Amino acid sequence: MKKINRNTQLVSAGRKKAYTQGVVNPVVQRASTVVFDSVAELKEAAKKRGDKTLFYGRRGTTTHFALQEAIAELEGGEGCALYPSGAAAISNALLSFVKTGDHILMVDTAYEPTRDFCDKILAGLGIETTYYPPGIGAGISALIKDNTRVLFLESPGSITMEIQDVPAMVAKANERGVMTMLDNTWGNGLHYRPLEHGVDISIQAATKYIVGHSDVMMGVAVSNKKYWPTLRENSYLLGQCTSADDAYLALRGLRTMAVRLKQHEQAAIDVATWLETHPLVDHVRHPAFETCPGHEFFKRDFDGSNGLFSFVMKAGNQQAIDAFLDSLQHFKMGFSWGGYESLVTANLTMKGLRSETGWTQGPVIRLHIGLEDVADLLADLNQALAFYEQHL
């Protein structure tokens, strides 16, 4: 069969007749108990219970199988595990492969809950974490120890958006037998596919662009063939599962992800371009812009961008930040991103969010550009930045 375009893939993946039962969308199949008519039938299901076969509700239903198949196809993996949140996907992927006495390498710009998990949970289990600068590239080899089990990447980095040289780092990890994981929530599987660059497990907070409507918490982890059996079984043993209704909403979001991302991407570029010229702004941290660290790797490895980026102010204080945030009308303060609404967060410093990457620059404001009209968003930012300047 001829290879199809990825936009077409988003529409067609996970839509076997066994999942749709002859209608357009996979049906919602809710279940805890699966019943069997004979001992032979039960035993046969038990043999295949990790392979899209009905066995027990926590193993999944046809609704879950449809979503898992679609996302695994999108990211080019052997299989996809589902979790109740992105944080759960990260923590359980790590727990599936590390034990007491192991060492992991974690990018210093990681999502804050990932850092907390390493410092509070893994440390208590006797698992050591070393944080490394996102731009280290092939230099990561100097930090690999005999007991290093996982190299964890996040590209772009949380808040400050650094893009990593993933192939160079994966090559060094492979030389030492270290497995690699990457938080691919920003890359979303459409614009970036880590497994194509040698990463072993690609993780996303499906809460963001896959669902796309700010109404479902979900995480996914797509693994290559080597690590899929372990990820699948250990995630099951750790009790991970999602509801069929949430899986259905994620499938529905997946169908429109390409067109939504196109709008998010162009609107964000328009807003970032405007911010570049504002006298209060030092520089923009959008991977598609040359002012973003690692921009050259973005150009080489990514197929596109989305609505999330940051910009750095030349000067500021907490009073100015508060005045800016309070005056915004279309940008709402809130955690997460990836939905249809525009969001904003701000950090005066990176204190508590970095340990190996010093931050001596001005305040960082992160925007998620939603689906509103760009002219309205620019007017909103313009008036809010005027309030910011008044409080400097």
Tab-separated table of C-alpha atoms in Angstrom:
chain	number	residue	atom	x	y	z
A	1	MET	CA	0.000	0.000	0.000
A	2	LYS	CA	1.261	3.474	-0.874
A	3	LYS	CA	2.526	5.476	2.098
A	4	ILE	CA	-0.013	8.123	3.048
A	5	ASN	CA	0.421	11.726	4.109
A	6	ARG	CA	0.510	12.276	7.868
A	7	ASN	CA	-2.588	14.467	7.754
A	8	THR	CA	-4.448	11.568	6.145
A	9	GLN	CA	-2.935	9.220	8.708
A	10	LEU	CA	-4.469	11.256	11.537
A	11	VAL	CA	-7.897	10.715	9.972
A	12	SER	CA	-7.560	7.026	9.131
A	13	ALA	CA	-5.407	5.489	11.892
A	14	GLY	CA	-7.129	3.344	14.494
A	15	ARG	CA	-10.333	2.960	12.486
A	16	LYS	CA	-10.485	-0.755	11.784
A	17	LYS	CA	-13.997	-2.157	11.453
A	18	ALA	CA	-13.405	-4.105	14.656
A	19	TYR	CA	-13.148	-0.734	16.429
A	20	THR	CA	-15.804	1.238	14.503
A	21	GLN	CA	-18.336	-1.570	13.963
A	22	GLY	CA	-19.252	-0.016	10.646
A	23	VAL	CA	-19.677	3.625	11.688
A	24	VAL	CA	-17.221	6.506	11.331
A	25	ASN	CA	-15.798	6.708	14.854
A	26	PRO	CA	-14.606	3.862	17.084
A	27	VAL	CA	-17.379	3.017	19.513
A	28	VAL	CA	-17.068	3.686	23.236
A	29	GLN	CA	-16.693	0.306	24.900
A	30	ARG	CA	-16.690	0.589	28.687
A	31	ALA	CA	-15.725	-2.489	30.662
A	32	SER	CA	-14.192	-3.808	33.829
A	33	THR	CA	-14.990	-7.505	33.524
A	34	VAL	CA	-14.655	-9.414	30.265
A	35	VAL	CA	-16.583	-12.710	30.265
A	36	PHE	CA	-15.617	-15.942	28.540
A	37	ASP	CA	-17.772	-18.850	27.401
A	38	SER	CA	-15.200	-21.575	27.973
A	39	VAL	CA	-11.909	-22.338	29.685
A	40	ALA	CA	-10.281	-22.646	26.278
A	41	GLU	CA	-11.485	-19.173	25.282
A	42	LEU	CA	-10.189	-17.683	28.553
A	43	LYS	CA	-6.801	-19.352	28.136
A	44	GLU	CA	-6.516	-18.133	24.550
A	45	ALA	CA	-7.302	-14.563	25.630
A	46	ALA	CA	-4.750	-14.818	28.424
A	47	LYS	CA	-2.051	-15.707	25.900
A	48	LYS	CA	-2.845	-12.581	23.864
A	49	ARG	CA	-3.806	-10.193	26.666
A	50	GLY	CA	-1.071	-7.729	25.807
A	51	ASP	CA	-1.950	-7.691	22.128
A	52	LYS	CA	-5.217	-5.751	21.623
A	53	THR	CA	-7.277	-8.647	22.935
A	54	LEU	CA	-10.147	-8.226	25.390
A	55	PHE	CA	-9.075	-9.766	28.696
A	56	TYR	CA	-9.772	-7.360	31.567
A	57	GLY	CA	-10.844	-3.719	31.652
A	58	ARG	CA	-7.479	-2.457	32.830
A	59	ARG	CA	-5.887	-4.100	29.801
A	60	GLY	CA	-8.142	-1.985	27.601
A	61	THR	CA	-11.208	-2.200	25.406
A	62	THR	CA	-11.576	-1.745	21.675
A	63	THR	CA	-11.781	2.033	22.253
A	64	HIS	CA	-8.384	2.005	23.940
A	65	PHE	CA	-6.943	-0.299	21.289
A	66	ALA	CA	-8.034	2.115	18.554
A	67	LEU	CA	-6.295	5.053	20.248
A	68	GLN	CA	-3.153	3.060	21.025
A	69	GLU	CA	-2.912	1.841	17.450
A	70	ALA	CA	-3.423	5.337	16.022
A	71	ILE	CA	-0.771	6.996	18.181
A	72	ALA	CA	1.737	4.166	17.733
A	73	GLU	CA	1.263	4.500	13.968
A	74	LEU	CA	1.685	8.275	14.121
A	75	GLU	CA	4.954	8.047	16.063
A	76	GLY	CA	6.248	4.945	14.286
A	77	GLY	CA	6.408	2.740	17.369
A	78	GLU	CA	5.703	-0.881	18.226
A	79	GLY	CA	3.075	-0.059	20.826
A	80	CYS	CA	1.515	2.716	22.894
A	81	ALA	CA	0.715	2.683	26.606
A	82	LEU	CA	-2.023	4.933	28.001
A	83	TYR	CA	-1.916	6.764	31.334
A	84	PRO	CA	-4.239	9.094	33.281
A	85	SER	CA	-1.952	12.118	32.745
A	86	GLY	CA	1.281	13.205	31.093
A	87	ALA	CA	3.028	13.195	34.465
A	88	ALA	CA	1.905	9.596	34.964
A	89	ALA	CA	3.306	8.665	31.559
A	90	ILE	CA	6.703	10.098	32.498
A	91	SER	CA	6.858	8.643	36.004
A	92	ASN	CA	5.656	5.189	34.987
A	93	ALA	CA	7.918	5.000	31.957
A	94	LEU	CA	10.865	5.697	34.245
A	95	LEU	CA	9.668	3.312	36.957
A	96	SER	CA	9.297	0.577	34.346
A	97	PHE	CA	13.036	0.538	33.714
A	98	VAL	CA	14.917	1.706	36.817
A	99	LYS	CA	15.650	0.122	40.187
A	100	THR	CA	17.526	0.963	43.364
A	101	GLY	CA	21.170	1.734	42.610
A	102	ASP	CA	20.507	2.981	39.077
A	103	HIS	CA	21.391	6.415	37.721
A	104	ILE	CA	19.467	8.558	35.244
A	105	LEU	CA	20.443	11.626	33.261
A	106	MET	CA	17.706	14.266	33.192
A	107	VAL	CA	17.710	17.441	31.112
A	108	ASP	CA	17.885	20.516	33.340
A	109	THR	CA	15.001	22.184	31.479
A	110	ALA	CA	12.553	19.369	32.157
A	111	TYR	CA	8.890	19.871	32.997
A	112	GLU	CA	8.703	20.796	36.690
A	113	PRO	CA	6.725	17.677	37.796
A	114	THR	CA	9.397	15.516	36.130
A	115	ARG	CA	12.086	17.186	38.259
A	116	ASP	CA	9.962	16.787	41.383
A	117	PHE	CA	9.442	13.104	40.639
A	118	CYS	CA	13.183	12.571	40.337
A	119	ASP	CA	14.035	14.565	43.457
A	120	LYS	CA	11.241	13.307	45.710
A	121	ILE	CA	10.231	9.833	44.535
A	122	LEU	CA	13.201	8.343	42.691
A	123	ALA	CA	15.675	9.705	45.244
A	124	GLY	CA	13.688	7.990	47.988
A	125	LEU	CA	13.975	4.722	46.079
A	126	GLY	CA	17.765	5.024	45.897
A	127	ILE	CA	17.860	6.119	42.258
A	128	GLU	CA	20.291	8.943	41.500
A	129	THR	CA	19.514	11.761	39.066
A	130	THR	CA	22.095	13.987	37.386
A	131	TYR	CA	20.783	17.106	35.633
A	132	TYR	CA	22.568	18.200	32.493
A	133	PRO	CA	22.448	21.393	30.367
A	134	PRO	CA	20.108	21.015	27.371
A	135	GLY	CA	22.774	22.112	24.903
A	136	ILE	CA	25.352	19.529	25.954
A	137	GLY	CA	24.988	17.448	22.765
A	138	ALA	CA	27.565	14.712	22.314
A	139	GLY	CA	29.215	15.916	25.528
A	140	ILE	CA	26.613	13.860	27.384
A	141	SER	CA	29.031	10.925	27.146
A	142	ALA	CA	31.140	12.430	29.944
A	143	LEU	CA	28.190	12.147	32.356
A	144	ILE	CA	27.309	8.526	31.628
A	145	LYS	CA	28.233	6.186	34.474
A	146	ASP	CA	28.430	2.416	34.627
A	147	ASN	CA	25.038	2.368	36.373
A	148	THR	CA	23.337	4.914	34.088
A	149	ARG	CA	20.114	3.341	32.910
A	150	VAL	CA	18.145	6.154	31.219
A	151	LEU	CA	18.955	9.339	29.331
A	152	PHE	CA	15.848	11.547	29.471
A	153	LEU	CA	15.393	14.403	27.000
A	154	GLU	CA	12.791	17.124	26.546
A	155	SER	CA	13.037	19.108	23.333
A	156	PRO	CA	12.158	21.935	23.392
A	157	GLY	CA	12.742	22.477	27.081
A	158	SER	CA	10.050	23.588	29.442
A	159	ILE	CA	9.571	27.386	29.613
A	160	THR	CA	12.883	28.400	28.004
A	161	MET	CA	12.405	26.254	24.868
A	162	GLU	CA	15.933	25.003	24.134
A	163	ILE	CA	16.094	22.418	21.317
A	164	GLN	CA	18.428	19.480	21.917
A	165	ASP	CA	20.721	17.719	19.460
A	166	VAL	CA	18.865	14.453	19.916
A	167	PRO	CA	20.679	12.242	17.343
A	168	ALA	CA	24.101	13.148	18.760
A	169	MET	CA	22.977	12.373	22.301
A	170	VAL	CA	21.232	9.141	21.356
A	171	ALA	CA	24.372	7.959	19.576
A	172	LYS	CA	26.446	8.441	22.736
A	173	ALA	CA	23.802	6.716	24.861
A	174	ASN	CA	23.709	3.761	22.488
A	175	GLU	CA	27.473	3.389	22.708
A	176	ARG	CA	27.106	2.754	26.440
A	177	GLY	CA	23.909	0.714	26.354
A	178	VAL	CA	21.789	3.475	27.901
A	179	MET	CA	18.132	3.653	26.874
A	180	THR	CA	16.620	6.993	25.857
A	181	MET	CA	13.262	8.636	26.558
A	182	LEU	CA	11.989	11.978	25.295
A	183	ASP	CA	9.068	14.156	26.355
A	184	ASN	CA	7.569	14.878	22.945
A	185	THR	CA	4.505	16.848	24.007
A	186	TRP	CA	5.597	19.948	22.059
A	187	GLY	CA	6.539	17.866	18.994
A	188	ASN	CA	3.162	16.067	19.231
A	189	GLY	CA	4.050	13.166	16.902
A	190	LEU	CA	3.013	15.132	13.827
A	191	HIS	CA	5.824	17.696	13.801
A	192	TYR	CA	8.464	15.551	15.495
A	193	ARG	CA	8.849	11.788	15.820
A	194	PRO	CA	11.642	10.886	18.266
A	195	LEU	CA	11.786	7.202	17.356
A	196	GLU	CA	12.872	8.196	13.846
A	197	HIS	CA	15.893	9.856	15.488
A	198	GLY	CA	16.830	6.789	17.523
A	199	VAL	CA	14.950	7.506	20.776
A	200	ASP	CA	13.571	4.371	22.456
A	201	ILE	CA	10.420	5.778	24.087
A	202	SER	CA	8.482	8.902	23.093
A	203	ILE	CA	6.182	10.351	25.756
A	204	GLN	CA	3.392	12.895	25.422
A	205	ALA	CA	0.883	14.620	27.622
A	206	ALA	CA	-2.047	13.829	25.334
A	207	THR	CA	-3.870	16.376	27.483
A	208	LYS	CA	-2.345	18.992	25.195
A	209	TYR	CA	-2.569	18.830	21.394
A	210	ILE	CA	-3.908	15.301	20.942
A	211	VAL	CA	-7.044	16.056	22.976
A	212	GLY	CA	-6.883	19.746	22.103
A	213	HIS	CA	-9.891	21.010	24.065
A	214	SER	CA	-8.678	21.302	27.685
A	215	ASP	CA	-11.162	18.711	28.934
A	216	VAL	CA	-9.220	15.434	29.318
A	217	MET	CA	-6.148	14.404	31.315
A	218	MET	CA	-4.139	11.712	29.529
A	219	GLY	CA	-0.596	10.583	28.874
A	220	VAL	CA	0.846	8.290	26.221
A	221	ALA	CA	4.180	6.531	25.802
A	222	VAL	CA	5.168	5.006	22.458
A	223	SER	CA	7.986	2.466	22.502
A	224	ASN	CA	10.155	0.774	19.941
A	225	LYS	CA	10.066	-3.004	19.590
A	226	LYS	CA	12.953	-3.607	22.011
A	227	TYR	CA	11.340	-1.995	25.042
A	228	TRP	CA	7.626	-2.360	24.307
A	229	PRO	CA	6.994	-5.657	26.173
A	230	THR	CA	8.577	-4.277	29.347
A	231	LEU	CA	6.817	-0.917	29.137
A	232	ARG	CA	3.464	-2.576	28.457
A	233	GLU	CA	3.667	-5.124	31.266
A	234	ASN	CA	5.215	-2.886	33.919
A	235	SER	CA	2.714	-0.094	33.259
A	236	TYR	CA	-0.052	-2.662	33.739
A	237	LEU	CA	1.510	-3.882	36.976
A	238	LEU	CA	1.730	-0.288	38.191
A	239	GLY	CA	-2.022	-0.064	37.757
A	240	GLN	CA	-2.170	2.372	34.875
A	241	CYS	CA	-5.337	2.748	32.834
A	242	THR	CA	-7.642	5.381	31.333
A	243	SER	CA	-11.378	5.575	30.777
A	244	ALA	CA	-12.922	4.584	27.466
A	245	ASP	CA	-14.717	7.933	27.327
A	246	ASP	CA	-11.419	9.817	27.603
A	247	ALA	CA	-9.880	7.561	24.958
A	248	TYR	CA	-12.799	8.403	22.657
A	249	LEU	CA	-12.278	12.158	23.196
A	250	ALA	CA	-8.562	11.767	22.488
A	251	LEU	CA	-9.382	9.938	19.255
A	252	ARG	CA	-11.766	12.689	18.245
A	253	GLY	CA	-9.133	15.330	18.997
A	254	LEU	CA	-6.557	13.412	16.986
A	255	ARG	CA	-8.658	13.703	13.826
A	256	THR	CA	-8.484	17.511	13.796
A	257	MET	CA	-4.977	17.916	15.227
A	258	ALA	CA	-3.332	18.786	11.903
A	259	VAL	CA	-5.716	21.618	11.060
A	260	ARG	CA	-5.661	22.958	14.612
A	261	LEU	CA	-1.871	22.909	14.702
A	262	LYS	CA	-1.663	24.784	11.412
A	263	GLN	CA	-3.696	27.622	12.931
A	264	HIS	CA	-1.818	27.530	16.244
A	265	GLU	CA	1.506	27.588	14.392
A	266	GLN	CA	0.786	30.539	12.098
A	267	ALA	CA	-0.854	32.610	14.811
A	268	ALA	CA	2.077	32.003	17.175
A	269	ILE	CA	4.581	33.042	14.506
A	270	ASP	CA	2.594	36.222	13.881
A	271	VAL	CA	2.496	37.069	17.592
A	272	ALA	CA	6.171	36.190	18.117
A	273	THR	CA	7.188	38.336	15.139
A	274	TRP	CA	5.318	41.287	16.644
A	275	LEU	CA	6.922	40.724	20.055
A	276	GLU	CA	10.410	40.693	18.502
A	277	THR	CA	10.027	44.385	17.688
A	278	HIS	CA	8.605	45.496	21.036
A	279	PRO	CA	11.027	47.759	22.945
A	280	LEU	CA	10.493	45.945	26.266
A	281	VAL	CA	11.320	42.510	24.809
A	282	ASP	CA	14.905	41.273	24.823
A	283	HIS	CA	14.325	38.264	22.570
A	284	VAL	CA	11.827	35.592	21.597
A	285	ARG	CA	12.266	31.908	22.497
A	286	HIS	CA	10.351	30.206	19.722
A	287	PRO	CA	12.120	27.189	18.155
A	288	ALA	CA	11.400	28.486	14.634
A	289	PHE	CA	13.258	31.744	15.403
A	290	GLU	CA	17.032	32.117	15.256
A	291	THR	CA	17.030	33.680	18.742
A	292	CYS	CA	16.000	30.338	20.266
A	293	PRO	CA	18.888	28.127	21.474
A	294	GLY	CA	19.129	25.029	19.297
A	295	HIS	CA	17.224	26.599	16.407
A	296	GLU	CA	19.518	24.785	13.973
A	297	PHE	CA	18.344	21.425	15.339
A	298	PHE	CA	14.725	22.500	14.987
A	299	LYS	CA	15.322	23.302	11.307
A	300	ARG	CA	16.999	19.939	10.803
A	301	ASP	CA	14.631	17.654	12.715
A	302	PHE	CA	11.137	19.172	12.978
A	303	ASP	CA	8.345	19.433	10.403
A	304	GLY	CA	6.679	22.424	12.039
A	305	SER	CA	5.878	24.274	15.240
A	306	ASN	CA	2.774	25.060	17.278
A	307	GLY	CA	1.270	27.680	19.572
A	308	LEU	CA	3.648	27.475	22.548
A	309	PHE	CA	6.658	29.784	22.921
A	310	SER	CA	8.264	32.209	25.366
A	311	PHE	CA	9.804	35.641	25.289
A	312	VAL	CA	12.341	37.273	27.609
A	313	MET	CA	11.918	40.789	28.954
A	314	LYS	CA	14.823	43.227	29.127
A	315	ALA	CA	13.968	44.138	32.707
A	316	GLY	CA	11.238	43.502	35.211
A	317	ASN	CA	10.009	42.870	38.725
A	318	GLN	CA	7.156	40.954	40.285
A	319	GLN	CA	4.954	44.052	40.439
A	320	ALA	CA	5.320	44.605	36.685
A	321	ILE	CA	4.605	40.945	35.966
A	322	ASP	CA	1.494	40.972	38.148
A	323	ALA	CA	0.209	44.133	36.461
A	324	PHE	CA	0.798	42.572	33.040
A	325	LEU	CA	-1.014	39.350	33.930
A	326	ASP	CA	-3.949	41.044	35.649
A	327	SER	CA	-4.630	43.318	32.690
A	328	LEU	CA	-4.860	40.580	30.046
A	329	GLN	CA	-8.327	39.803	28.709
A	330	HIS	CA	-7.935	37.123	26.012
A	331	PHE	CA	-4.916	35.403	27.567
A	332	LYS	CA	-6.005	33.468	30.627
A	333	MET	CA	-3.704	32.457	33.460
A	334	GLY	CA	-3.655	28.708	33.780
A	335	PHE	CA	-1.441	25.667	33.664
A	336	SER	CA	-1.253	23.266	30.734
A	337	TRP	CA	-1.646	24.351	27.090
A	338	GLY	CA	-2.641	22.919	23.728
A	339	GLY	CA	-6.322	23.819	23.855
A	340	TYR	CA	-8.223	26.340	21.762
A	341	GLU	CA	-7.822	29.177	24.266
A	342	SER	CA	-4.750	31.413	24.687
A	343	LEU	CA	-2.867	31.045	27.967
A	344	VAL	CA	-0.044	32.844	29.776
A	345	THR	CA	2.392	32.108	32.589
A	346	ALA	CA	5.337	34.202	33.799
A	347	ASN	CA	8.539	33.558	35.756
A	348	LEU	CA	10.598	36.343	37.286
A	349	THR	CA	13.507	33.912	37.710
A	350	MET	CA	14.213	30.240	37.076
A	351	LYS	CA	14.895	29.626	40.788
A	352	GLY	CA	13.894	26.079	41.698
A	353	LEU	CA	13.447	25.154	38.043
A	354	ARG	CA	17.116	24.777	37.104
A	355	SER	CA	20.202	23.435	38.855
A	356	GLU	CA	22.828	23.099	36.112
A	357	THR	CA	21.671	25.847	33.761
A	358	GLY	CA	22.174	29.303	35.258
A	359	TRP	CA	19.672	32.020	34.368
A	360	THR	CA	20.913	35.617	34.488
A	361	GLN	CA	18.475	37.093	31.987
A	362	GLY	CA	15.200	38.918	32.537
A	363	PRO	CA	11.732	37.569	33.318
A	364	VAL	CA	10.342	34.872	31.029
A	365	ILE	CA	6.756	35.032	29.808
A	366	ARG	CA	5.329	31.920	28.186
A	367	LEU	CA	2.369	32.126	25.832
A	368	HIS	CA	0.150	29.535	24.295
A	369	ILE	CA	-1.517	31.043	21.247
A	370	GLY	CA	-5.004	29.657	20.845
A	371	LEU	CA	-7.516	29.952	18.036
A	372	GLU	CA	-8.636	33.537	18.649
A	373	ASP	CA	-8.121	36.258	16.050
A	374	VAL	CA	-4.497	37.384	16.047
A	375	ALA	CA	-5.407	41.076	15.928
A	376	ASP	CA	-7.311	40.707	19.201
A	377	LEU	CA	-4.403	38.905	20.831
A	378	LEU	CA	-1.899	41.566	19.725
A	379	ALA	CA	-4.107	44.351	21.051
A	380	ASP	CA	-4.389	42.500	24.357
A	381	LEU	CA	-0.612	42.069	24.653
A	382	ASN	CA	0.027	45.668	23.645
A	383	GLN	CA	-2.146	47.119	26.399
A	384	ALA	CA	-0.778	44.645	28.975
A	385	LEU	CA	2.816	45.512	28.130
A	386	ALA	CA	1.933	49.179	28.690
A	387	PHE	CA	0.872	48.256	32.237
A	388	TYR	CA	4.103	46.278	32.604
A	389	GLU	CA	6.151	49.343	31.670
A	390	GLN	CA	4.258	51.545	34.134
A	391	HIS	CA	5.357	49.313	37.020
A	392	LEU	CA	9.067	49.041	36.177
